């Protein structure tokens, strides 16, 4: 049997239409390089994306893709994984899609722990709609809809992920593509919900949080590996912010937790997507559900 080696060309697809210099280019390339480094064939990958500039990423990876509605990346990605646990499922979105309208799903996916990877391209602004503040915009940030500066506080997604029980918590930077590729590869390999927040500068509508701005502030805090406890990880993040720095790296990793699809499908011998779903079988399944739950 001839072994076929997966290359970047296997994942190349449509040419991106992002603005020249957009951080999402680096995220796209890092994602494809990570998949190649793990030698995962494209037909075993599904990229689920949401709304915004980042949501276009599913159209730029030559794999299966699903471009969903605003804020619904995570329930869709979870459903794909439940239907076919053999697939590598990657959810991708932006800070608006993931932390604003999709914030409720972000909270609940972590307590369920499906075996999916969630990549958030965080540019601290709504880019596609031309520059409104997002949940990660810093206080005082000026935009078209906040010309005198935002009066709202910003969220720290890493805090939320750690406090809600995410077993893999990391952050990368589009300005360091080599390390970003390594982080994404580790997230994909991880068994369980793997969350990767990525600083991905918007060069058109966010002229404040630029590549240079990030480069002066980012700091890897995983030199000795992920922190052994959530409390230590939370403290390290807080200490980094106190130094006016932004934490990067694989910050927390907890192996061995059961995944959502394992718990749901523990009594099944087959992959749901391969089940016989003829009308007669479906009627019997519905009757069984009614008998077990409502009679």
Short mmCIF file of C-alpha atoms in Angstrom, two decimals:
data_model
loop_
_atom_site.label_atom_id
_atom_site.label_comp_id
_atom_site.label_asym_id
_atom_site.label_seq_id
_atom_site.Cartn_x
_atom_site.Cartn_y
_atom_site.Cartn_z
CA UNK A 1 0.00 0.00 0.00
CA UNK A 2 1.38 3.39 -1.03
CA UNK A 3 1.46 5.97 1.76
CA UNK A 4 0.24 9.35 0.56
CA UNK A 5 1.93 12.32 2.20
CA UNK A 6 -0.34 15.29 2.97
CA UNK A 7 1.05 18.64 1.82
CA UNK A 8 -0.04 22.28 2.02
CA UNK A 9 -1.25 22.04 -1.56
CA UNK A 10 -3.86 19.51 -0.45
CA UNK A 11 -5.45 22.19 1.76
CA UNK A 12 -5.13 25.14 -0.64
CA UNK A 13 -8.47 26.32 -1.96
CA UNK A 14 -10.03 29.68 -2.80
CA UNK A 15 -7.90 32.81 -2.64
CA UNK A 16 -8.78 34.84 0.49
CA UNK A 17 -10.44 38.22 0.06
CA UNK A 18 -9.22 39.69 3.35
CA UNK A 19 -7.52 43.08 3.36
CA UNK A 20 -3.77 42.93 2.61
CA UNK A 21 -1.94 42.50 5.91
CA UNK A 22 -4.92 41.09 7.83
CA UNK A 23 -3.84 38.83 10.68
CA UNK A 24 -6.29 36.18 9.52
CA UNK A 25 -3.91 35.24 6.68
CA UNK A 26 -1.39 34.04 9.26
CA UNK A 27 -4.09 32.14 11.14
CA UNK A 28 -5.23 30.41 7.94
CA UNK A 29 -1.69 29.38 7.04
CA UNK A 30 -0.96 28.22 10.60
CA UNK A 31 -4.12 26.11 10.60
CA UNK A 32 -3.22 24.45 7.30
CA UNK A 33 0.37 23.87 8.41
CA UNK A 34 -0.86 22.35 11.67
CA UNK A 35 -3.12 19.92 9.81
CA UNK A 36 -0.26 19.00 7.48
CA UNK A 37 2.14 18.47 10.40
CA UNK A 38 -0.36 16.03 11.89
CA UNK A 39 -0.89 14.38 8.47
CA UNK A 40 -4.66 14.61 8.72
CA UNK A 41 -6.23 14.18 5.26
CA UNK A 42 -8.65 16.93 4.15
CA UNK A 43 -11.62 14.57 3.84
CA UNK A 44 -11.39 13.88 7.58
CA UNK A 45 -11.59 17.57 8.54
CA UNK A 46 -14.61 19.85 8.99
CA UNK A 47 -14.14 23.59 9.52
CA UNK A 48 -17.23 25.28 10.98
CA UNK A 49 -17.23 29.07 10.84
CA UNK A 50 -19.44 31.98 11.83
CA UNK A 51 -20.06 35.54 10.72
CA UNK A 52 -17.47 38.27 10.20
CA UNK A 53 -14.18 38.45 8.34
CA UNK A 54 -12.99 35.39 10.27
CA UNK A 55 -16.05 33.45 9.16
CA UNK A 56 -14.69 33.27 5.63
CA UNK A 57 -11.95 30.87 6.74
CA UNK A 58 -14.05 27.76 6.08
CA UNK A 59 -14.10 28.74 2.40
CA UNK A 60 -10.31 28.94 2.23
CA UNK A 61 -9.48 25.45 3.52
CA UNK A 62 -9.95 22.54 1.13
CA UNK A 63 -11.80 20.32 3.56
CA UNK A 64 -15.43 19.91 4.49
CA UNK A 65 -16.84 23.23 5.66
CA UNK A 66 -19.94 24.75 7.17
CA UNK A 67 -20.52 28.51 7.22
CA UNK A 68 -23.15 28.95 9.90
CA UNK A 69 -25.21 31.84 11.22
CA UNK A 70 -24.00 34.54 13.59
CA UNK A 71 -22.69 33.20 16.89
CA UNK A 72 -23.61 29.55 16.31
CA UNK A 73 -20.22 28.03 15.52
CA UNK A 74 -20.00 25.93 18.67
CA UNK A 75 -23.41 24.16 18.67
CA UNK A 76 -22.93 23.37 14.99
CA UNK A 77 -19.41 22.04 15.52
CA UNK A 78 -20.61 20.00 18.50
CA UNK A 79 -23.40 18.48 16.40
CA UNK A 80 -20.95 17.52 13.65
CA UNK A 81 -18.69 15.80 16.19
CA UNK A 82 -21.60 13.90 17.73
CA UNK A 83 -22.86 12.78 14.32
CA UNK A 84 -19.42 11.56 13.25
CA UNK A 85 -16.83 11.36 16.06
CA UNK A 86 -14.19 10.12 13.60
CA UNK A 87 -13.88 13.60 12.06
CA UNK A 88 -11.45 16.32 13.12
CA UNK A 89 -13.78 19.24 13.85
CA UNK A 90 -12.49 22.82 14.01
CA UNK A 91 -14.66 25.78 14.93
CA UNK A 92 -13.43 29.21 13.85
CA UNK A 93 -14.76 32.70 14.42
CA UNK A 94 -13.97 36.18 15.63
CA UNK A 95 -14.24 38.02 18.93
CA UNK A 96 -17.62 39.45 17.97
CA UNK A 97 -19.06 36.17 16.69
CA UNK A 98 -17.62 34.14 19.56
CA UNK A 99 -17.75 36.40 22.60
CA UNK A 100 -20.78 38.63 21.90
CA UNK A 101 -23.76 36.93 20.25
CA UNK A 102 -22.03 33.55 20.60
CA UNK A 103 -20.98 34.12 24.20
CA UNK A 104 -23.71 31.89 25.63
CA UNK A 105 -22.54 28.93 23.56
CA UNK A 106 -18.92 29.65 24.54
CA UNK A 107 -19.85 29.19 28.20
CA UNK A 108 -21.79 25.97 27.81
CA UNK A 109 -19.53 24.18 25.36
CA UNK A 110 -16.78 24.15 27.98
CA UNK A 111 -18.84 22.32 30.57
CA UNK A 112 -19.81 19.74 27.94
CA UNK A 113 -16.27 19.18 26.64
CA UNK A 114 -16.79 17.97 23.05
CA UNK A 115 -13.60 16.90 21.31
CA UNK A 116 -13.35 19.92 19.03
CA UNK A 117 -10.87 22.76 18.53
CA UNK A 118 -12.14 26.34 18.74
CA UNK A 119 -10.03 29.09 17.16
CA UNK A 120 -11.02 32.71 17.78
CA UNK A 121 -9.42 35.44 15.66
CA UNK A 122 -9.41 38.28 18.16
CA UNK A 123 -8.80 41.70 16.58
CA UNK A 124 -10.53 43.72 19.32
CA UNK A 125 -13.01 45.21 16.85
CA UNK A 126 -15.88 44.38 14.50
CA UNK A 127 -14.00 44.45 11.20
CA UNK A 128 -16.58 43.32 8.64
CA UNK A 129 -19.08 46.00 9.73
CA UNK A 130 -16.37 48.66 9.54
CA UNK A 131 -15.14 49.27 13.02
CA UNK A 132 -17.48 48.98 16.00
CA UNK A 133 -16.19 48.04 19.46
CA UNK A 134 -16.23 44.34 20.35
CA UNK A 135 -16.26 42.58 23.75
CA UNK A 136 -12.45 42.57 23.74
CA UNK A 137 -12.01 46.26 22.83
CA UNK A 138 -10.09 48.01 25.58
CA UNK A 139 -11.72 50.81 27.60
CA UNK A 140 -11.27 54.16 25.88
CA UNK A 141 -10.97 52.58 22.42
CA UNK A 142 -12.23 55.00 19.78
CA UNK A 143 -14.25 53.73 16.84
CA UNK A 144 -16.89 54.94 14.40
CA UNK A 145 -19.60 54.26 16.97
CA UNK A 146 -17.56 55.37 19.99
CA UNK A 147 -15.76 58.53 18.82
CA UNK A 148 -15.14 59.66 22.40
CA UNK A 149 -13.83 56.27 23.51
CA UNK A 150 -15.57 53.12 24.71
CA UNK A 151 -16.94 53.35 28.26
CA UNK A 152 -17.31 49.57 28.54
CA UNK A 153 -14.83 47.19 30.10
CA UNK A 154 -13.25 44.41 28.05
CA UNK A 155 -13.44 40.68 28.69
CA UNK A 156 -10.43 38.39 29.04
CA UNK A 157 -11.44 35.17 27.24
CA UNK A 158 -8.71 33.18 28.98
CA UNK A 159 -10.27 33.94 32.38
CA UNK A 160 -13.65 32.76 31.13
CA UNK A 161 -12.28 29.56 29.62
CA UNK A 162 -10.38 28.61 32.75
CA UNK A 163 -13.25 29.39 35.12
CA UNK A 164 -15.76 27.45 33.00
CA UNK A 165 -13.66 24.29 32.96
CA UNK A 166 -12.06 24.27 29.50
CA UNK A 167 -9.40 21.53 29.62
CA UNK A 168 -7.12 23.17 27.01
CA UNK A 169 -6.60 26.93 27.08
CA UNK A 170 -4.12 28.74 24.84
CA UNK A 171 -3.43 31.99 23.05
CA UNK A 172 -1.37 32.74 19.97
CA UNK A 173 -0.40 35.78 17.91
CA UNK A 174 -0.61 36.20 14.15
CA UNK A 175 2.72 38.02 14.29
CA UNK A 176 4.46 34.80 15.41
CA UNK A 177 3.24 32.25 12.84
CA UNK A 178 5.74 29.52 13.78
CA UNK A 179 4.63 29.38 17.40
CA UNK A 180 1.01 29.81 16.35
CA UNK A 181 1.25 26.72 14.15
CA UNK A 182 2.63 24.72 17.07
CA UNK A 183 -0.15 25.89 19.39
CA UNK A 184 -2.90 25.02 16.89
CA UNK A 185 -1.36 21.59 16.23
CA UNK A 186 -1.31 20.84 19.96
CA UNK A 187 -4.93 21.96 20.24
CA UNK A 188 -6.03 19.69 17.40
CA UNK A 189 -4.17 16.72 18.92
CA UNK A 190 -5.76 17.30 22.32
CA UNK A 191 -8.67 15.04 23.26
CA UNK A 192 -11.39 17.36 24.52
CA UNK A 193 -12.43 20.97 24.01
CA UNK A 194 -9.35 22.94 22.97
CA UNK A 195 -9.69 26.72 23.01
CA UNK A 196 -7.20 28.98 21.20
CA UNK A 197 -7.65 32.75 21.31
CA UNK A 198 -5.47 34.45 18.67
CA UNK A 199 -4.51 38.10 18.46
CA UNK A 200 -5.14 38.78 14.76
CA UNK A 201 -4.72 42.50 13.97
CA UNK A 202 -7.25 44.31 11.77
CA UNK A 203 -5.10 46.61 9.66
CA UNK A 204 -8.01 48.56 8.15
CA UNK A 205 -10.35 49.51 10.98
CA UNK A 206 -8.21 49.07 14.09
CA UNK A 207 -5.23 51.39 13.75
CA UNK A 208 -4.54 51.27 17.50
CA UNK A 209 -4.05 47.55 18.24
CA UNK A 210 -1.49 47.08 15.45
CA UNK A 211 1.19 44.42 14.95
CA UNK A 212 3.73 46.72 16.60
CA UNK A 213 1.37 47.43 19.49
CA UNK A 214 0.98 43.71 20.13
CA UNK A 215 4.68 42.95 19.68
CA UNK A 216 5.52 45.44 22.43
CA UNK A 217 3.08 43.81 24.84
CA UNK A 218 2.72 40.07 24.21
CA UNK A 219 4.52 37.72 26.56
CA UNK A 220 4.73 33.93 26.50
CA UNK A 221 4.00 32.61 29.97
CA UNK A 222 4.34 28.89 29.23
CA UNK A 223 8.15 28.61 29.26
CA UNK A 224 7.88 25.75 31.76
CA UNK A 225 4.84 24.19 30.13
CA UNK A 226 1.14 24.61 30.98
CA UNK A 227 0.32 25.52 34.58
CA UNK A 228 -0.60 22.50 36.73
CA UNK A 229 -3.76 24.03 38.23
CA UNK A 230 -6.41 26.45 37.08
CA UNK A 231 -5.72 28.79 39.98
CA UNK A 232 -2.05 29.02 39.06
CA UNK A 233 -2.96 29.69 35.44
CA UNK A 234 -5.44 32.40 36.44
CA UNK A 235 -2.85 34.04 38.70
CA UNK A 236 -0.23 33.98 35.93
CA UNK A 237 -2.65 35.70 33.54
CA UNK A 238 -3.53 38.33 36.14
CA UNK A 239 0.15 38.96 36.92
CA UNK A 240 0.87 39.39 33.21
CA UNK A 241 -1.91 41.92 32.77
CA UNK A 242 -0.62 43.75 35.86
CA UNK A 243 2.69 44.18 34.02
CA UNK A 244 0.80 45.75 31.09
CA UNK A 245 1.56 42.61 29.07
CA UNK A 246 -0.71 40.23 27.16
CA UNK A 247 -0.31 36.50 27.97
CA UNK A 248 0.48 34.00 25.21
CA UNK A 249 1.16 30.27 25.03
CA UNK A 250 -0.43 26.98 26.04
CA UNK A 251 -1.51 28.08 29.48
CA UNK A 252 -3.53 25.13 30.78
CA UNK A 253 -3.94 21.50 29.76
CA UNK A 254 -5.89 18.79 31.58
CA UNK A 255 -5.80 15.33 30.03
CA UNK A 256 -8.10 12.37 30.51
CA UNK A 257 -11.54 13.96 30.85
CA UNK A 258 -14.44 12.17 29.12
CA UNK A 259 -15.71 13.96 26.03
CA UNK A 260 -19.30 14.95 25.37
CA UNK A 261 -19.70 12.58 22.45
CA UNK A 262 -18.24 9.67 24.44
CA UNK A 263 -20.78 10.19 27.21
CA UNK A 264 -23.67 10.59 24.77
CA UNK A 265 -22.76 7.63 22.57
CA UNK A 266 -21.48 5.20 25.20
CA UNK A 267 -24.39 2.83 24.58
CA UNK A 268 -24.03 2.91 20.79
CA UNK A 269 -21.94 0.51 18.74
CA UNK A 270 -21.99 2.56 15.54
CA UNK A 271 -21.16 6.05 14.38
CA UNK A 272 -24.52 7.91 14.21
CA UNK A 273 -23.93 9.22 10.70
CA UNK A 274 -23.71 5.64 9.43
CA UNK A 275 -26.93 4.53 11.10
CA UNK A 276 -29.80 3.28 8.98
CA UNK A 277 -32.30 6.15 8.87
CA UNK A 278 -35.03 4.72 6.67
CA UNK A 279 -38.53 5.96 7.49
CA UNK A 280 -39.46 2.72 9.25
CA UNK A 281 -36.37 2.80 11.44
CA UNK A 282 -36.95 6.48 12.21
CA UNK A 283 -40.56 5.83 13.26
CA UNK A 284 -39.43 3.09 15.61
CA UNK A 285 -36.77 5.35 17.14
CA UNK A 286 -39.34 8.10 17.74
CA UNK A 287 -41.72 5.62 19.36
CA UNK A 288 -38.90 4.38 21.58
CA UNK A 289 -38.01 7.93 22.67
CA UNK A 290 -41.66 8.68 23.48
CA UNK A 291 -42.03 5.46 25.46
CA UNK A 292 -38.86 6.05 27.43
CA UNK A 293 -39.39 9.71 28.21
CA UNK A 294 -43.05 10.67 28.02
CA UNK A 295 -45.23 7.64 28.78
#
